[in-house]
Short mmCIF file of C-alpha atoms in Angstrom, two decimals:
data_model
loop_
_atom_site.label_atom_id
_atom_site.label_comp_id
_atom_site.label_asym_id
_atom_site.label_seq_id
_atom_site.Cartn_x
_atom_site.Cartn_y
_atom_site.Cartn_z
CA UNK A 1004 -18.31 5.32 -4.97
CA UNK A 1005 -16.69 8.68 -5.88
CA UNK A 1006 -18.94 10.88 -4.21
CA UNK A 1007 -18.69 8.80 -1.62
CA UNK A 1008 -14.90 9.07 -1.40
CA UNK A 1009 -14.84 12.69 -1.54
CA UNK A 1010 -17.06 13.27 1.40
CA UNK A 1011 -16.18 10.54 3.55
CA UNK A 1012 -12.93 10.07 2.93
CA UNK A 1013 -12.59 6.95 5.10
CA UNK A 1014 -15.83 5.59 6.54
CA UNK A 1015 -16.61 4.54 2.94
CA UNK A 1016 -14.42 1.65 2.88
CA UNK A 1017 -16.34 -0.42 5.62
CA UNK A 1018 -19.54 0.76 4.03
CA UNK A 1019 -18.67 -0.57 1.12
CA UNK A 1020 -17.23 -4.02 2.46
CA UNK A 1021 -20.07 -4.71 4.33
CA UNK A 1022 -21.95 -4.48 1.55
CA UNK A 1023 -19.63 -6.59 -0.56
CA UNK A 1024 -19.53 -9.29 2.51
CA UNK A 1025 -23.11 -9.18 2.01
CA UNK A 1026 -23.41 -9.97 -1.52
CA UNK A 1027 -24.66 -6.14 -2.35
CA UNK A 1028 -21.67 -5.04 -3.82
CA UNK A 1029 -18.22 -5.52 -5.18
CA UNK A 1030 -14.70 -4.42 -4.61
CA UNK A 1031 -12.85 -2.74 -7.53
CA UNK A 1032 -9.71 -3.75 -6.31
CA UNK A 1033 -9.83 -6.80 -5.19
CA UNK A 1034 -8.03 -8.39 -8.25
CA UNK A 1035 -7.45 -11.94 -6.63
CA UNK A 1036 -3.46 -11.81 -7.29
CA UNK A 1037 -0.84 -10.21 -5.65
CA UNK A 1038 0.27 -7.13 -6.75
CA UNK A 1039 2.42 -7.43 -10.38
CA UNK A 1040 5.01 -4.74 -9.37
CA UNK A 1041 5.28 -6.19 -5.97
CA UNK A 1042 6.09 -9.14 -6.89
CA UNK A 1043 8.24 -8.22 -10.20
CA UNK A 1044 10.69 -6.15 -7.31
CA UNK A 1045 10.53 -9.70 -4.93
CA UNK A 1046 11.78 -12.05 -7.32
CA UNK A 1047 14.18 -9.54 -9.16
CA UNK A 1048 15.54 -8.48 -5.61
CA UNK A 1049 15.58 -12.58 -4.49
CA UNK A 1050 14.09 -10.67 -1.69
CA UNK A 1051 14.38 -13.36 1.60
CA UNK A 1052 12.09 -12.35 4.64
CA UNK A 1053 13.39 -14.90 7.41
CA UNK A 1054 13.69 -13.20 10.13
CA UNK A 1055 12.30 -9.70 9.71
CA UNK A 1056 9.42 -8.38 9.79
CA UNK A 1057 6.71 -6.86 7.11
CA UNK A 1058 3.36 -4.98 7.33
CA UNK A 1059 0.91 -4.27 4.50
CA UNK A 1060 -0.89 -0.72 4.48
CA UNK A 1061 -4.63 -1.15 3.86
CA UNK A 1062 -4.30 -5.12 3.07
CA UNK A 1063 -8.02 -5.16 1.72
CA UNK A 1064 -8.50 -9.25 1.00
CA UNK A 1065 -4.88 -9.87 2.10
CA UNK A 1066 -3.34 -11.17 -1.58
CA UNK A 1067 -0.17 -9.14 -0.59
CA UNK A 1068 -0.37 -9.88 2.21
CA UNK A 1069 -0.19 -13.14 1.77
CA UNK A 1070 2.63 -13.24 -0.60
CA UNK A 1071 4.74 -10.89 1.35
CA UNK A 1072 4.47 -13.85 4.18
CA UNK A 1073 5.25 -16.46 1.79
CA UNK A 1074 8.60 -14.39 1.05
CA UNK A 1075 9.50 -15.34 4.72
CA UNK A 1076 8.45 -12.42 6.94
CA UNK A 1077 6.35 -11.83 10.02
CA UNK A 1078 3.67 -10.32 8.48
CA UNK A 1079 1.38 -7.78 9.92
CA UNK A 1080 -1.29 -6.64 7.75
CA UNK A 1081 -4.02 -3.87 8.38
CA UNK A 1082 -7.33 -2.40 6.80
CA UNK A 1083 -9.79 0.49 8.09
CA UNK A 1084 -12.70 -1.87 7.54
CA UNK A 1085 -13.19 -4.65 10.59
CA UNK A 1086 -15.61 -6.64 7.92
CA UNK A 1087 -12.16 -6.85 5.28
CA UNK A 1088 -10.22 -7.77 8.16
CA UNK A 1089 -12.88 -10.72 9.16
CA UNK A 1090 -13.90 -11.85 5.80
CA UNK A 1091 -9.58 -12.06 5.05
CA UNK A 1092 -8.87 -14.17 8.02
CA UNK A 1093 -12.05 -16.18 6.84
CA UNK A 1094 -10.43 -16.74 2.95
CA UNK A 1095 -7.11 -17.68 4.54
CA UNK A 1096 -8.09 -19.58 7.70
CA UNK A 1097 -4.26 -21.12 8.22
CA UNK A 1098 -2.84 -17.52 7.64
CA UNK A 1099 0.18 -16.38 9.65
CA UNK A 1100 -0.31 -12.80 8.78
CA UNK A 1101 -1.44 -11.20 11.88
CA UNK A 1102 -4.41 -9.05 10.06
CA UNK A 1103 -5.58 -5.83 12.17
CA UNK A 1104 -8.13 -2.92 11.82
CA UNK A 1105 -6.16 0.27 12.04
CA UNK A 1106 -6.42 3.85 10.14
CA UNK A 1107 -3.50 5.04 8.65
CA UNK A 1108 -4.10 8.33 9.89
CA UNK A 1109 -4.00 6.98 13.96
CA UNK A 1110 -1.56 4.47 14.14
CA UNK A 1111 -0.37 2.58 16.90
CA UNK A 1112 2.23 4.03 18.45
CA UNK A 1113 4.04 0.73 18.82
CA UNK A 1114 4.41 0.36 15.13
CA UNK A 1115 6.56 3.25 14.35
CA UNK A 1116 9.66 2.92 12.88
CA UNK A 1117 8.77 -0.83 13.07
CA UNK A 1118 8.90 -2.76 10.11
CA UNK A 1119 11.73 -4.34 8.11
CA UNK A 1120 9.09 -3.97 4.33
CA UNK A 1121 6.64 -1.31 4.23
CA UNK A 1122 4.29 -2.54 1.46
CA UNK A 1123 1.67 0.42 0.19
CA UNK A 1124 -0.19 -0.32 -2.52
CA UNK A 1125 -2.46 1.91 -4.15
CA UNK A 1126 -3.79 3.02 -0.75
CA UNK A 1127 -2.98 7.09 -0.20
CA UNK A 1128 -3.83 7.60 -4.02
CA UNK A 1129 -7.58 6.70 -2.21
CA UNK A 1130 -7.30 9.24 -0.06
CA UNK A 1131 -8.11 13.00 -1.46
CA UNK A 1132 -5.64 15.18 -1.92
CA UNK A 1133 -6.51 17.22 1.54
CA UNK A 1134 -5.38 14.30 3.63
CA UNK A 1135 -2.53 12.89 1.02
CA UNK A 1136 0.84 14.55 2.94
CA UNK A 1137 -0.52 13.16 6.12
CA UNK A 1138 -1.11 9.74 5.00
CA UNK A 1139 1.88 9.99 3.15
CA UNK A 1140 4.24 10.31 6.05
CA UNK A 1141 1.84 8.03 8.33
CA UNK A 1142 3.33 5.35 5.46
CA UNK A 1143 6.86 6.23 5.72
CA UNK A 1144 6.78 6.44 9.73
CA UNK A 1145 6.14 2.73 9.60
CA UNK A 1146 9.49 2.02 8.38
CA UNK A 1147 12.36 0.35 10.49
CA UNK A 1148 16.15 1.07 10.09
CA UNK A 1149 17.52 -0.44 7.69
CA UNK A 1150 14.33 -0.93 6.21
CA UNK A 1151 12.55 -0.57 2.54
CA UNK A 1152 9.30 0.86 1.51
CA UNK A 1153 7.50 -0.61 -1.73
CA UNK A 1154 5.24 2.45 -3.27
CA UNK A 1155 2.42 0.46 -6.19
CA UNK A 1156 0.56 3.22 -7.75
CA UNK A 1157 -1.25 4.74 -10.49
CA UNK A 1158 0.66 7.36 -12.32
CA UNK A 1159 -0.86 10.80 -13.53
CA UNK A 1160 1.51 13.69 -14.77
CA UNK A 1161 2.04 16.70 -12.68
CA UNK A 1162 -0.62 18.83 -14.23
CA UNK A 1163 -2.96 16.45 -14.82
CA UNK A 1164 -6.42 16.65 -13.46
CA UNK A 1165 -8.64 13.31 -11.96
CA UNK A 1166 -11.95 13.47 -10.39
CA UNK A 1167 -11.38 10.59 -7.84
CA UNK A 1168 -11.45 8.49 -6.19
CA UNK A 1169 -8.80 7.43 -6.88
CA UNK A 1170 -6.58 10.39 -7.46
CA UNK A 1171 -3.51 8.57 -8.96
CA UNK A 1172 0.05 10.14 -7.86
CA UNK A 1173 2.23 12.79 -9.63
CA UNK A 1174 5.82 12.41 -9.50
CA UNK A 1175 6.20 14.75 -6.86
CA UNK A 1176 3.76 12.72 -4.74
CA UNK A 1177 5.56 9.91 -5.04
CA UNK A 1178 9.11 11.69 -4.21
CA UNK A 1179 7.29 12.67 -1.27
CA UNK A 1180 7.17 9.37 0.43
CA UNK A 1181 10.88 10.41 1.28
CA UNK A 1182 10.31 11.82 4.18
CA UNK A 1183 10.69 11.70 7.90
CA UNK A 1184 14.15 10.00 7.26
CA UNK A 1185 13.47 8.22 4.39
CA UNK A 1186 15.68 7.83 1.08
CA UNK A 1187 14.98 7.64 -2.39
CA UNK A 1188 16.32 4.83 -4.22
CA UNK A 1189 14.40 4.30 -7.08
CA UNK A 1190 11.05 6.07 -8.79
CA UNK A 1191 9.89 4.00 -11.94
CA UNK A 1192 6.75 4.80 -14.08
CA UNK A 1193 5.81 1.58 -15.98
CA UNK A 1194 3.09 0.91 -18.74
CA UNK A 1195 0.86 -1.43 -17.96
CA UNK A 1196 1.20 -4.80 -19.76
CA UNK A 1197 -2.34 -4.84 -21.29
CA UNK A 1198 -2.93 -0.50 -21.94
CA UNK A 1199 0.10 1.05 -22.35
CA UNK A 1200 -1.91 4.05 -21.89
CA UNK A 1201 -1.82 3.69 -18.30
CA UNK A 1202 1.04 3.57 -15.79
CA UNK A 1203 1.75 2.94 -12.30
CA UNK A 1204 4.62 4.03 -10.48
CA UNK A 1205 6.87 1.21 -8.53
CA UNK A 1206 8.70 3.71 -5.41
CA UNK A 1207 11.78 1.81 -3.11
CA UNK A 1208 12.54 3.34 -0.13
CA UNK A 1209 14.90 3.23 2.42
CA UNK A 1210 16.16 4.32 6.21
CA UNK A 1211 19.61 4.51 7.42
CA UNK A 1212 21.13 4.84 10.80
CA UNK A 1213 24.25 5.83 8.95
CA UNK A 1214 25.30 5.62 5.17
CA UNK A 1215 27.83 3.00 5.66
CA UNK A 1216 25.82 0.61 7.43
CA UNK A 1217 22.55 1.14 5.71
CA UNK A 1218 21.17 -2.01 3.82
CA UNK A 1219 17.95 -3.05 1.68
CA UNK A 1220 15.60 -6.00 2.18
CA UNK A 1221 17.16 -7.53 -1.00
CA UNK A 1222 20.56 -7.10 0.21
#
């Protein structure tokens, strides 16, 4: 799978869920549970969704997904692989999350500056580092006035060498998810519960029209 990444840096992922879809193969990630951080930041931010809207960057089997639409949003959700976006709306036949094939690196132009939550989660640190600004500011693009971005990743220090996929994010990586109008609010690094030897990062975002009318999704 890691040779795989680094030469075909996005046709892999249908590849591989085909293959999965066919019984040949399994997905690393698909843990079966929403997101720990994501949902850690929900309930400490009471975070209430009615009314606005939500989209999940490559939504995989659709576990955030499906959480973020339990939280009350209209949920888009999207994946490079058509078979992950089938075999998703196949688990959750009664879904309301609107689940779409799209590549983060050609977007709809519709979806711009769109979305109320921007949930990415561990996506860009599959990407190799030749293509991470781009996808990087394809992420933040996505995000709506007034609107937060949720960063989930896997944490490496600055000097620190990986021979991906995945290439887990340095802390300026992560900073750089403030861009195209975006605003830092908060960076953590936290230990994972089980190996404290290994940490993810947790990124909020925001955009503001203006500073004094500039809210989050918790607020």
């Amino acid at each position: 799978m890691a040779e795989a990444g680094r030469e075909d840096p996005t046709g892999w992922f249908e590849r591989l869920y085909a293959q999965a879809s066919r019984g040949a193969a399994t997905v690393p990630w698909d843990r079966g549970v929403p997101s720990v951080l994501l949902v850690e930041w929900a309930e400490r931010e009471q975070v209430d969704g009615a009314g606005r809207t939500a989209i999940v960057v490559g939504a995989g089997y659709g576990r955030d997904s499906e959480f973020v639409a339990g939280l009350g949003f209209r949920t888009t959700a999207f994946d490079i692989s058509p078979t992950a976006v089938r075999d998703t709306r196949e688990r959750f036949p009664d879904t309301t999350v609107d689940y779409v094939a799209a590549n983060l690196l050609d977007l709809p132009p519709t979806w711009l500056g769109g979305f109320d939550l921007v949930v990415e989660d561990m996506t860009v640190q599959s990407l190799p580092e030749s293509l991470r600004s781009e996808a990087t500011r394809a992420v933040a693009s996505l995000v709506a006035p007034n609107g937060t971005l949720v960063v989930v990743a896997a944490a490496r220090d600055e000097d620190q060498h990986v021979d991906g996929p995945p290439w887990p994010l340095t802390p300026s990586q992560v900073e750089a998810f403030a861009a195209g109008g975006l605003e830092r609010l908060d960076v953590e690094r936290i230990p994972d519960a089980v190996d404290p030897e290994v940490h993810r990062w947790l990124g909020l975002f925001t955009r503001h029209t203006s500073p004094a009318s500039a809210e989050g999704v918790g607020g």
